[in-house]
Amino acid sequence: MLGWALTFLVIALVAALFGFGGIASASAGIAQILFFIFIALFVIAMVARAIRGRTP
């Protein structure tokens, strides 16, 4: 999922460089949403691992 966020971020930066405002803002919005979903899933996974404890 982080890969998708980075992909849309790169698309947004390239589109902004060439002046395609609509594509850049759409790609940046998608990248931002995917990034926050990734961060939320990461935090949930860390909390679950802390609660469950270490397994050998």
PDB file of C-alpha atoms in Angstrom:
ATOM      1  CA  MET A   1       0.000   0.000   0.000  1.00  0.00           C
ATOM      2  CA  LEU A   2       2.889   2.340   0.671  1.00  0.00           C
ATOM      3  CA  GLY A   3       4.113   1.589  -2.828  1.00  0.00           C
ATOM      4  CA  TRP A   4       0.798   2.807  -4.248  1.00  0.00           C
ATOM      5  CA  ALA A   5       1.016   5.992  -2.193  1.00  0.00           C
ATOM      6  CA  LEU A   6       4.526   6.639  -3.469  1.00  0.00           C
ATOM      7  CA  THR A   7       3.419   5.901  -7.044  1.00  0.00           C
ATOM      8  CA  PHE A   8       0.601   8.437  -6.880  1.00  0.00           C
ATOM      9  CA  LEU A   9       2.958  10.936  -5.225  1.00  0.00           C
ATOM     10  CA  VAL A  10       5.414  10.601  -8.118  1.00  0.00           C
ATOM     11  CA  ILE A  11       2.569  10.956 -10.636  1.00  0.00           C
ATOM     12  CA  ALA A  12       1.402  14.088  -8.819  1.00  0.00           C
ATOM     13  CA  LEU A  13       4.895  15.599  -8.820  1.00  0.00           C
ATOM     14  CA  VAL A  14       5.441  14.887 -12.519  1.00  0.00           C
ATOM     15  CA  ALA A  15       2.004  16.257 -13.408  1.00  0.00           C
ATOM     16  CA  ALA A  16       2.637  19.372 -11.315  1.00  0.00           C
ATOM     17  CA  LEU A  17       5.985  19.839 -13.057  1.00  0.00           C
ATOM     18  CA  PHE A  18       4.280  19.833 -16.453  1.00  0.00           C
ATOM     19  CA  GLY A  19       1.375  21.971 -15.280  1.00  0.00           C
ATOM     20  CA  PHE A  20      -1.483  19.496 -15.327  1.00  0.00           C
ATOM     21  CA  GLY A  21      -3.345  20.879 -12.306  1.00  0.00           C
ATOM     22  CA  GLY A  22      -6.303  18.507 -12.234  1.00  0.00           C
ATOM     23  CA  ILE A  23      -4.244  15.344 -12.547  1.00  0.00           C
ATOM     24  CA  ALA A  24      -1.711  16.581  -9.998  1.00  0.00           C
ATOM     25  CA  SER A  25      -4.315  17.428  -7.375  1.00  0.00           C
ATOM     26  CA  ALA A  26      -6.179  14.143  -7.896  1.00  0.00           C
ATOM     27  CA  SER A  27      -3.001  12.084  -7.635  1.00  0.00           C
ATOM     28  CA  ALA A  28      -1.839  14.003  -4.588  1.00  0.00           C
ATOM     29  CA  GLY A  29      -5.198  13.436  -2.914  1.00  0.00           C
ATOM     30  CA  ILE A  30      -5.080   9.690  -3.611  1.00  0.00           C
ATOM     31  CA  ALA A  31      -1.490   9.482  -2.367  1.00  0.00           C
ATOM     32  CA  GLN A  32      -2.425  11.311   0.828  1.00  0.00           C
ATOM     33  CA  ILE A  33      -5.394   9.011   1.509  1.00  0.00           C
ATOM     34  CA  LEU A  34      -3.327   5.873   0.874  1.00  0.00           C
ATOM     35  CA  PHE A  35      -0.522   7.186   3.077  1.00  0.00           C
ATOM     36  CA  PHE A  36      -2.834   7.756   6.031  1.00  0.00           C
ATOM     37  CA  ILE A  37      -4.444   4.335   5.554  1.00  0.00           C
ATOM     38  CA  PHE A  38      -0.957   2.802   5.590  1.00  0.00           C
ATOM     39  CA  ILE A  39      -0.028   4.674   8.779  1.00  0.00           C
ATOM     40  CA  ALA A  40      -3.279   3.590  10.482  1.00  0.00           C
ATOM     41  CA  LEU A  41      -2.697  -0.069   9.538  1.00  0.00           C
ATOM     42  CA  PHE A  42       0.898   0.161  10.767  1.00  0.00           C
ATOM     43  CA  VAL A  43      -0.195   1.524  14.148  1.00  0.00           C
ATOM     44  CA  ILE A  44      -2.886  -1.155  14.479  1.00  0.00           C
ATOM     45  CA  ALA A  45      -0.347  -3.869  13.683  1.00  0.00           C
ATOM     46  CA  MET A  46       2.122  -2.498  16.232  1.00  0.00           C
ATOM     47  CA  VAL A  47      -0.550  -2.333  18.952  1.00  0.00           C
ATOM     48  CA  ALA A  48      -1.707  -5.866  18.157  1.00  0.00           C
ATOM     49  CA  ARG A  49       1.854  -7.148  18.356  1.00  0.00           C
ATOM     50  CA  ALA A  50       2.437  -5.349  21.661  1.00  0.00           C
ATOM     51  CA  ILE A  51      -0.757  -6.807  23.148  1.00  0.00           C
ATOM     52  CA  ARG A  52      -0.106 -10.326  21.859  1.00  0.00           C
ATOM     53  CA  GLY A  53       3.520 -10.318  22.987  1.00  0.00           C
ATOM     54  CA  ARG A  54       6.484 -11.928  21.349  1.00  0.00           C
ATOM     55  CA  THR A  55       6.125 -15.414  19.964  1.00  0.00           C
ATOM     56  CA  PRO A  56       9.182 -17.594  19.483  1.00  0.00           C
TER      57      PRO A  56
END
